[in-house]
Amino acid sequence: MSKYAEVILPVPLNRYFTYSIPCSLEHLVMPGVRLYVPFGKTRRLTAITVKTHDEKPSGYSVREILGVLDEVHPSLLPQQMKLFRWISDYCLCSPGDVMKAALPSGLRPDNSPSGHSFKPKTELFVRPGHNLIIKGRIDPDSLFGNRAKARKELFCKYLELSGADINPESPGQVSRQSLAAFCKSPSVLQALIDEGILECYEAETGRLKPFTGKKRSPHALSQVQQEAIDGIRNSFASRNVCLLHGITSCGKTEIYIHLIKEQIDKGRQVLYLLPEIALTTQIMLRLQSVFGDDMTVYHSRCPDNVRAEIWNRQTGPEPYKLVLGARSAVMLPFSNLGLVIVDEEHEPSFKQEDPAPRYHGRNTAIILADICHAKTLLGSATPSFESYFNALAGKYGMVTVSRRFRETTLPAPLIVDVAEMKRKKYMNGILSPQLNEKISEALGNGKQVILFQNRRGYSQTVECPDCGWVQKCDRCDVSLTFHKDSGMAVCHYCGRRYRIPVSCPSCGGKSIRGRGYGTERIEETIKDLFPKARTARLDLDSAKTGYETILSDFQNGRTDILVGTQMISKGLDFENVSVVGILQADSIMSYPDFRATERAYQLIMQVAGRAGRKESGAVVVIQTRQPEARILKMLSFGDWKSYFTEQMTERRLFNYPPYSRLVSVILKSTSIDRVEKASVAMAEKLSGLFGRETVLGPDAPQISRIQSRHIRTILVKNPIETPVRYTRALLLQAAREMEEEERLNGVTLSFDADPQ
Ligand code: ADP
Ligand code: ZN
Ligand code: ZN
């Protein structure tokens, strides 16, 4: 038996910790088991055992484990321990950061006196009193005779619900509450219990509601879909990852359903990842109608105790066969994973930005699948250039579907030159006459309309027209957005809200006003222009009061026009939309980033993809000041490859991914002086280690201060051939030296691998 345990603690230190194992606990401590340990003077923390051994650590006195939290089986599987290790290595963060991101907080009861916080939910149930079963059967007539009609009725109801009338030895569970629903007065049930005919007992139940709908079998596939699925299977025979490049509405989800069923029939599990929680409901309903209670949904906004319950079930004897989730679901235990599906794989929101671990859900999923000897299917109508590059290079398999399931055509693009329309004074606020006409036409035909704007709020800035003063956040280097709902100016980076000054702080002018259009203002304009249409809005603000209702109202035709941000661009399946308007395409075409055009292309194609799913003839109206932009000429599924090839030439020339690998080094401090000194020192150090041409910066990012902290970044750009391990070792060395030389006082240093 081993005497020491090496553990992960939820602290941002880049190492494992060692504790001694008391004899009484020796048999329980093994890799993946959660422990309870002392830390510092007074703290007690949850730890995860990495390994056990007999070598007494030297140089410090080892403290003893206080308790073991997993007495039946480990809460973490060996595959997960491997994955966690990969994440902390690749993302350059501490193992503790990964642990904190992965474990629901109910499973890491830090500082609680007993070390227990997640409590399984229990409920009261009823069963026949033990003297009741006579010769293997229950006879209500002999029990009640002709008296006590209400009691007899209720008892018979119990027999029916539990199946005890047929199978008295092992009746099914009936909760007290569900039985109580059948009696006219609570005293009837109480009387049965008092007489010992029924008895009450407490048992564990789930927090998750069981699926009560009707299950169906998967739809029969069309020939095109069948060919695609054969292609995917074929590709899996020789490769671990396959890219399904399928036009919007070609029936990718239906293909997934067939592949999932195949895995489940083989006794293996499937993880289905989506980039956005707002998307899960629609897909969940579709999957649930086939997989019922075999599946669950897991993401960071599920209540913590639900997440803990799902986690526990995953390590138990009957784990879920299908988990639908956002990126954090890759951290869940899977004992027998067969397939991971990453839908909308191109979505930047698969990447976690803050806090650490800054992991990419798609890339992590591919690693998880490898560790579990499972396959990964990446699906998209607009693949990320990285994945497409890997597919062309033969690293991934690829299957292309270029026909929509209902054989409808993609919406035709109609490009409107906003500058020209303005000059001619044809613009009605933000609406061009062309878009206006298309909307009226659609409404007249009983069709629906989606209007996309990249900015929430009412107006984009608050300005003084006399002197050009712009209202900014005190803590962040950004201008504020006016929200009419609340009458306040809001910082979209830190959430702080401000009153709007009556007179200009700079010139005293009295005409301060909002400028530009956010979704709120567009909604208002549309309501004015189309008073008969029912208009709704979906963005981060309106989603707070329930995006599900907003989406289902639109889906079921209770609203006609939906105004929204990115949230409406992805994966949603609406049948009746014939017009999509992109109001300010320029705002998405002009990010100062090497991925700008890739992103703009994806966004426009995705938003457009919401239209014409059931009938041909839909249009996507793109309002822009750059009608000649190259990307707008390439808006068809077939042009994808030539556009990609063009972009790749540029990336190769400037040595951007996928021809190089980037790590961004981020320094933050409340003192601008300190952050500047530290970032210059760090850049010099890195140049010394990697060579000058590999290190760019330090630079102040576009938004150089957030929540009162000044930010500087250094970009390390290594050729793709450079081993990841080598890069990581040098980066960590530089960080260590900075620490030792005390150049980081008051400055935090972090890394972002593959910044998006
Ligand atoms: P994608 O995920 O590629 O955008 P979907 O899977 O949402 O496409 O399919 C588009 C529409 O076609 C959906 O309404 C879906 O129910 C329907 N559909 C797709 N495949 C089939 C099929 N084999 N049988 C019946 N309906 C299908
Ligand atoms: Zn002014
Ligand atoms: Zn702010």
XYZ file of N, CA, C and O in Angstrom, residues 613-745:
532
model
N -35.424 27.356 -46.071
C -35.134 25.969 -45.743
C -36.206 25.026 -46.277
O -35.955 23.856 -46.453
N -37.420 25.583 -46.478
C -38.471 24.701 -46.970
C -38.845 25.006 -48.417
O -39.251 24.132 -49.155
N -38.696 26.279 -48.799
C -39.047 26.656 -50.165
C -37.934 27.470 -50.777
O -37.271 28.240 -50.091
N -37.764 27.335 -52.064
C -36.745 28.115 -52.764
C -37.197 29.561 -52.894
O -38.321 29.911 -52.559
N -36.297 30.400 -53.410
C -36.666 31.770 -53.705
C -36.410 32.757 -52.577
O -36.830 33.905 -52.649
N -35.723 32.334 -51.526
C -35.424 33.256 -50.438
C -34.282 34.193 -50.851
O -33.535 33.893 -51.772
N -34.196 35.340 -50.164
C -33.087 36.259 -50.441
C -32.380 36.642 -49.150
O -32.973 36.644 -48.071
N -31.092 36.978 -49.293
C -30.391 37.585 -48.184
C -29.920 38.947 -48.652
O -29.196 39.083 -49.643
N -30.441 39.990 -47.973
C -30.109 41.362 -48.360
C -28.926 41.811 -47.515
O -28.993 41.801 -46.287
N -27.846 42.183 -48.177
C -26.635 42.573 -47.457
C -26.399 44.059 -47.663
O -26.101 44.504 -48.767
N -26.569 44.844 -46.617
C -26.348 46.290 -46.704
C -24.896 46.587 -46.365
O -24.423 46.214 -45.294
N -24.192 47.258 -47.250
C -22.766 47.494 -47.024
C -22.302 48.785 -47.684
O -22.938 49.279 -48.617
N -21.197 49.298 -47.205
C -20.551 50.429 -47.861
C -19.433 49.955 -48.789
O -18.760 50.750 -49.415
N -19.180 48.655 -48.775
C -18.123 48.123 -49.660
C -18.717 47.077 -50.587
O -18.379 45.896 -50.488
N -19.614 47.482 -51.470
C -20.309 46.484 -52.299
C -19.347 45.712 -53.199
O -19.687 44.648 -53.699
N -18.131 46.254 -53.377
C -17.188 45.579 -54.267
C -16.318 44.566 -53.521
O -15.461 43.917 -54.112
N -16.517 44.473 -52.187
C -15.640 43.592 -51.394
C -15.624 42.177 -51.983
O -16.656 41.634 -52.364
N -14.423 41.623 -52.048
C -14.195 40.314 -52.633
C -15.102 39.245 -52.018
O -15.718 38.444 -52.708
N -15.175 39.297 -50.707
C -15.913 38.253 -49.991
C -17.381 38.218 -50.395
O -18.007 37.171 -50.464
N -17.938 39.391 -50.760
C -19.342 39.418 -51.136
C -19.571 38.791 -52.513
O -20.680 38.436 -52.872
N -18.494 38.659 -53.252
C -18.620 38.037 -54.565
C -18.560 36.510 -54.471
O -18.766 35.805 -55.452
N -18.180 36.029 -53.298
C -17.935 34.600 -53.171
C -19.035 33.882 -52.402
O -18.838 32.792 -51.903
N -20.193 34.529 -52.272
C -21.205 33.972 -51.385
C -22.012 32.845 -52.013
O -23.218 32.929 -52.149
N -21.351 31.784 -52.358
C -22.121 30.604 -52.712
C -21.344 29.404 -52.211
O -20.128 29.470 -52.036
N -22.058 28.338 -51.968
C -21.429 27.166 -51.373
C -20.269 26.691 -52.236
O -19.206 26.345 -51.758
N -20.471 26.719 -53.559
C -19.477 26.194 -54.479
C -18.195 27.015 -54.519
O -17.127 26.509 -54.835
N -18.303 28.306 -54.185
C -17.121 29.157 -54.244
C -16.211 28.983 -53.034
O -15.133 29.547 -52.971
N -16.692 28.232 -52.090
C -15.967 28.100 -50.843
C -14.507 27.744 -51.055
O -13.604 28.361 -50.520
N -14.285 26.758 -51.892
C -12.935 26.247 -52.019
C -11.990 27.271 -52.655
O -10.851 27.416 -52.214
N -12.477 28.007 -53.647
C -11.576 28.977 -54.267
C -11.297 30.120 -53.293
O -10.187 30.652 -53.235
N -12.311 30.465 -52.514
C -12.096 31.515 -51.516
C -11.059 31.072 -50.488
O -10.140 31.804 -50.136
N -11.201 29.828 -50.063
C -10.269 29.253 -49.100
C -8.842 29.265 -49.658
O -7.900 29.696 -48.991
N -8.694 28.824 -50.892
C -7.367 28.743 -51.503
C -6.708 30.119 -51.560
O -5.535 30.283 -51.233
N -7.516 31.118 -51.928
C -7.023 32.487 -51.972
C -6.507 32.950 -50.611
O -5.428 33.499 -50.483
N -7.332 32.690 -49.609
C -6.975 33.121 -48.257
C -5.724 32.405 -47.754
O -4.916 32.971 -47.029
N -5.599 31.145 -48.130
C -4.457 30.375 -47.659
C -3.147 30.919 -48.225
O -2.126 30.911 -47.559
N -3.186 31.397 -49.460
C -1.988 31.975 -50.062
C -1.521 33.146 -49.200
O -0.341 33.295 -48.898
N -2.490 33.946 -48.778
C -2.153 35.085 -47.944
C -1.602 34.656 -46.585
O -0.623 35.197 -46.104
N -2.228 33.674 -46.013
C -1.772 33.238 -44.690
C -0.379 32.633 -44.750
O 0.422 32.799 -43.843
N -0.126 31.928 -45.840
C 1.201 31.335 -45.964
C 2.243 32.449 -46.078
O 3.281 32.425 -45.432
N 1.891 33.463 -46.860
C 2.788 34.584 -47.088
C 3.140 35.284 -45.773
O 4.285 35.636 -45.520
N 2.139 35.493 -44.938
C 2.385 36.213 -43.692
C 2.583 35.277 -42.509
O 2.612 35.715 -41.369
N 2.678 33.998 -42.822
C 2.982 33.019 -41.788
C 1.972 33.015 -40.644
O 2.324 33.071 -39.470
N 0.707 32.952 -41.000
C -0.353 32.844 -40.002
C -0.861 31.411 -39.941
O -0.635 30.637 -40.874
N -1.566 31.031 -38.870
C -2.144 29.685 -38.813
C -2.999 29.440 -40.042
O -3.627 30.393 -40.519
N -3.034 28.245 -40.582
C -2.441 27.004 -40.054
C -0.972 26.783 -40.421
O -0.481 25.691 -40.201
N -0.298 27.821 -40.944
C 1.125 27.637 -41.268
C 2.021 27.942 -40.076
O 3.236 27.791 -40.149
N 1.434 28.457 -39.015
C 2.207 28.706 -37.805
C 1.297 28.425 -36.618
O 0.109 28.190 -36.778
N 1.893 28.417 -35.449
C 1.124 28.227 -34.227
C 1.336 29.458 -33.356
O 2.478 29.870 -33.147
N 0.246 30.034 -32.855
C 0.366 31.257 -32.065
C 0.127 30.977 -30.586
O -0.719 30.172 -30.227
N 0.914 31.668 -29.765
C 0.565 31.747 -28.348
C 0.609 33.223 -27.989
O 1.581 33.912 -28.306
N -0.454 33.691 -27.368
C -0.466 35.078 -26.949
C -0.090 35.137 -25.464
O -0.625 34.388 -24.657
N 0.857 36.006 -25.140
C 1.264 36.183 -23.745
C 0.576 37.458 -23.267
O 0.709 38.505 -23.894
N -0.194 37.337 -22.202
C -1.013 38.464 -21.768
C -0.530 38.975 -20.421
O -0.412 38.200 -19.464
N -0.259 40.252 -20.343
C 0.144 40.854 -19.065
C -0.885 41.901 -18.689
O -1.322 42.687 -19.534
N -1.260 41.907 -17.389
C -2.271 42.857 -16.939
C -1.849 43.482 -15.616
O -1.299 42.789 -14.755
N -2.139 44.759 -15.465
C -1.863 45.409 -14.185
C -2.691 46.680 -14.059
O -3.026 47.312 -15.064
N -2.966 47.065 -12.844
C -3.658 48.333 -12.652
C -2.686 49.487 -12.886
O -3.104 50.615 -13.091
N -1.393 49.206 -12.844
C -0.414 50.252 -13.092
C 0.107 50.148 -14.516
O 0.699 49.147 -14.900
N -0.084 51.200 -15.290
C 0.325 51.164 -16.692
C 1.840 51.091 -16.790
O 2.409 50.424 -17.654
N 2.499 51.758 -15.840
C 3.945 51.777 -15.808
C 4.498 50.349 -15.620
O 5.378 49.898 -16.341
N 3.935 49.657 -14.650
C 4.396 48.304 -14.361
C 4.159 47.358 -15.518
O 5.017 46.544 -15.857
N 2.966 47.441 -16.103
C 2.645 46.487 -17.161
C 3.539 46.750 -18.374
O 3.965 45.822 -19.055
N 3.881 48.020 -18.588
C 4.749 48.320 -19.739
C 6.155 47.796 -19.511
O 6.728 47.145 -20.383
N 6.682 48.052 -18.324
C 8.038 47.566 -18.012
C 8.092 46.043 -18.104
O 9.000 45.470 -18.711
N 7.117 45.408 -17.464
C 7.130 43.943 -17.439
C 6.989 43.367 -18.844
O 7.660 42.388 -19.188
N 6.151 43.992 -19.680
C 5.939 43.395 -21.002
C 7.166 43.588 -21.892
O 7.490 42.711 -22.685
N 7.870 44.702 -21.716
C 9.105 44.888 -22.485
C 10.139 43.838 -22.060
O 10.776 43.187 -22.891
N 10.257 43.638 -20.746
C 11.217 42.656 -20.238
C 10.870 41.256 -20.737
O 11.745 40.481 -21.144
N 9.572 40.932 -20.701
C 9.138 39.595 -21.127
C 9.400 39.400 -22.620
O 9.869 38.339 -23.042
N 9.123 40.425 -23.409
C 9.336 40.312 -24.857
C 10.821 40.090 -25.154
O 11.193 39.295 -26.019
N 11.678 40.773 -24.390
C 13.115 40.603 -24.612
C 13.558 39.186 -24.281
O 14.313 38.553 -25.008
N 13.035 38.724 -23.164
C 13.358 37.367 -22.738
C 12.926 36.354 -23.803
O 13.687 35.456 -24.175
N 11.722 36.528 -24.291
C 11.197 35.580 -25.288
C 11.995 35.669 -26.591
O 12.279 34.653 -27.225
N 12.380 36.885 -26.975
C 13.191 37.039 -28.189
C 14.501 36.288 -28.026
O 14.980 35.646 -28.963
N 15.078 36.379 -26.812
C 16.318 35.657 -26.547
C 16.131 34.156 -26.684
O 16.991 33.451 -27.195
N 14.995 33.673 -26.242
C 14.756 32.223 -26.254
C 14.335 31.711 -27.627
O 14.755 30.648 -28.057
N 13.469 32.476 -28.308
C 12.887 31.974 -29.561
C 13.531 32.582 -30.814
O 13.350 32.078 -31.908
N 14.208 33.704 -30.647
C 14.696 34.436 -31.822
C 13.775 35.616 -32.100
O 12.568 35.516 -31.888
N 14.360 36.717 -32.577
C 13.610 37.971 -32.742
C 12.392 37.850 -33.637
O 11.326 38.380 -33.345
N 12.557 37.143 -34.750
C 11.485 37.150 -35.757
C 10.252 36.385 -35.289
O 9.171 36.530 -35.854
N 10.399 35.597 -34.213
C 9.284 34.798 -33.717
C 8.388 35.585 -32.760
O 7.243 35.235 -32.532
N 8.939 36.653 -32.197
C 8.221 37.355 -31.130
C 7.745 38.729 -31.605
O 8.528 39.531 -32.080
N 6.446 38.962 -31.489
C 5.874 40.249 -31.905
C 5.340 41.001 -30.689
O 4.605 40.450 -29.891
N 5.677 42.262 -30.590
C 5.160 43.061 -29.487
C 6.246 43.359 -28.470
O 7.413 43.107 -28.741
N 5.890 43.892 -27.313
C 4.524 44.027 -26.784
C 3.685 45.083 -27.508
O 4.206 46.063 -27.987
N 2.370 44.804 -27.533
C 1.421 45.738 -28.101
C 0.278 45.982 -27.127
O -0.029 45.105 -26.328
N -0.309 47.164 -27.251
C -1.562 47.398 -26.529
C -2.676 46.881 -27.423
O -2.747 47.246 -28.580
N -3.516 45.967 -26.936
C -4.592 45.471 -27.783
C -5.604 46.572 -28.089
O -5.566 47.640 -27.476
N -6.508 46.295 -29.014
C -7.467 47.307 -29.419
C -8.218 47.886 -28.223
O -8.446 49.077 -28.137
N -8.593 47.010 -27.299
C -9.161 47.495 -26.044
C -8.112 47.264 -24.985
O -7.887 46.147 -24.547
N -7.425 48.327 -24.602
C -6.190 48.139 -23.851
C -6.386 48.237 -22.346
O -5.450 48.121 -21.585
N -7.638 48.469 -21.910
C -7.888 48.499 -20.474
C -9.277 47.947 -20.229
O -10.251 48.397 -20.829
N -9.369 46.944 -19.367
C -10.657 46.377 -18.993
C -10.694 46.238 -17.480
O -9.757 45.714 -16.878
N -11.770 46.701 -16.886
C -11.932 46.677 -15.429
C -10.710 47.240 -14.709
O -10.164 46.620 -13.799
N -10.292 48.394 -15.158
C -9.181 49.130 -14.560
C -7.825 48.450 -14.712
O -6.861 48.882 -14.111
N -7.789 47.372 -15.476
C -6.479 46.744 -15.656
C -5.956 46.992 -17.071
O -6.647 46.720 -18.050
N -4.743 47.514 -17.129
C -4.115 47.772 -18.423
C -3.577 46.467 -18.984
O -3.069 45.636 -18.239
N -3.706 46.307 -20.288
C -3.340 45.036 -20.899
C -2.265 45.249 -21.958
O -2.329 46.203 -22.743
N -1.285 44.356 -21.962
C -0.308 44.317 -23.047
C -0.214 42.870 -23.518
O -0.334 41.946 -22.703
N -0.016 42.687 -24.808
C 0.122 41.313 -25.303
C 1.394 41.168 -26.135
O 1.844 42.112 -26.774
N 1.948 39.978 -26.071
C 3.098 39.623 -26.891
C 2.679 38.382 -27.661
O 2.099 37.458 -27.075
N 2.938 38.381 -28.958
C 2.531 37.237 -29.757
C 3.761 36.401 -30.110
O 4.724 36.923 -30.660
N 3.707 35.118 -29.776
C 4.797 34.214 -30.143
C 4.293 33.363 -31.305
O 3.275 32.683 -31.193
N 5.008 33.450 -32.414
C 4.516 32.867 -33.657
C 5.545 31.862 -34.163
O 6.546 32.240 -34.764
N 5.316 30.599 -33.847
C 6.286 29.580 -34.218
C 5.867 28.864 -35.485
O 4.686 28.643 -35.705
N 6.851 28.467 -36.298
C 6.504 27.657 -37.470
C 5.787 26.395 -37.007
O 6.032 25.916 -35.900
N 4.908 25.887 -37.869
C 4.092 24.752 -37.481
C 4.936 23.526 -37.137
O 4.530 22.680 -36.351
N 6.156 23.460 -37.692
C 7.006 22.284 -37.430
C 7.575 22.292 -36.017
O 8.002 21.260 -35.514
N 7.635 23.467 -35.375
C 8.214 23.523 -34.030
C 7.388 22.675 -33.074
O 6.180 22.861 -32.978
N 8.014 21.729 -32.366
C 7.229 20.882 -31.458
C 6.553 21.716 -30.371
O 7.162 22.627 -29.812
N 5.288 21.392 -30.118
C 4.530 22.121 -29.104
C 5.256 22.069 -27.761
O 5.325 23.046 -27.026
N 5.835 20.913 -27.466
C 6.448 20.744 -26.157
C 7.627 21.699 -25.946
O 7.825 22.249 -24.868
N 8.372 21.907 -27.026
C 9.515 22.812 -26.972
C 9.037 24.244 -26.689
O 9.532 24.927 -25.796
N 8.027 24.692 -27.436
C 7.474 26.032 -27.233
C 6.996 26.211 -25.802
O 7.280 27.215 -25.146
N 6.251 25.208 -25.311
C 5.698 25.308 -23.961
C 6.801 25.429 -22.924
O 6.724 26.219 -21.992
N 7.845 24.630 -23.082
C 8.919 24.622 -22.086
C 9.581 25.997 -22.028
O 9.820 26.538 -20.944
N 9.832 26.596 -23.193
C 10.479 27.913 -23.193
C 9.569 28.984 -22.611
O 10.015 29.866 -21.875
N 8.280 28.912 -22.922
C 7.352 29.912 -22.381
C 7.302 29.837 -20.862
O 7.335 30.855 -20.171
N 7.239 28.607 -20.354
C 7.180 28.453 -18.902
C 8.494 28.893 -18.259
O 8.497 29.481 -17.177
N 9.581 28.618 -18.962
C 10.882 29.055 -18.436
C 10.910 30.576 -18.329
O 11.305 31.131 -17.303
N 10.466 31.259 -19.377
C 10.448 32.720 -19.358
C 9.583 33.232 -18.205
O 9.969 34.155 -17.481
N 8.424 32.603 -18.021
C 7.533 33.037 -16.941
C 8.208 32.840 -15.581
O 8.123 33.697 -14.700
N 8.891 31.710 -15.433
C 9.555 31.410 -14.168
C 10.647 32.437 -13.881
O 10.764 32.963 -12.785
N 11.431 32.745 -14.921
C 12.514 33.714 -14.725
C 11.966 35.091 -14.364
O 12.505 35.769 -13.495
N 10.888 35.490 -15.009
C 10.264 36.780 -14.693
C 9.874 36.826 -13.218
O 10.078 37.820 -12.534
N 9.311 35.716 -12.760
C 8.897 35.592 -11.363
C 10.119 35.714 -10.440
O 10.129 36.512 -9.494
N 11.148 34.933 -10.761
C 12.342 34.909 -9.898
C 13.056 36.256 -9.869
O 13.569 36.674 -8.839
N 13.052 36.934 -10.988
C 13.731 38.231 -11.041
C 12.831 39.344 -10.509
O 13.161 40.523 -10.623
N 11.696 38.960 -9.996
C 10.739 39.908 -9.405
C 10.358 41.030 -10.360
O 10.285 42.191 -9.998
N 10.134 40.644 -11.594
C 9.711 41.644 -12.581
C 8.200 41.640 -12.775
O 7.682 42.332 -13.639
N 7.516 40.818 -11.988
C 6.067 40.723 -12.189
C 5.280 41.315 -11.023
O 4.103 41.046 -10.878
N 5.933 42.130 -10.214
C 5.213 42.676 -9.064
C 3.992 43.473 -9.501
O 4.109 44.424 -10.262
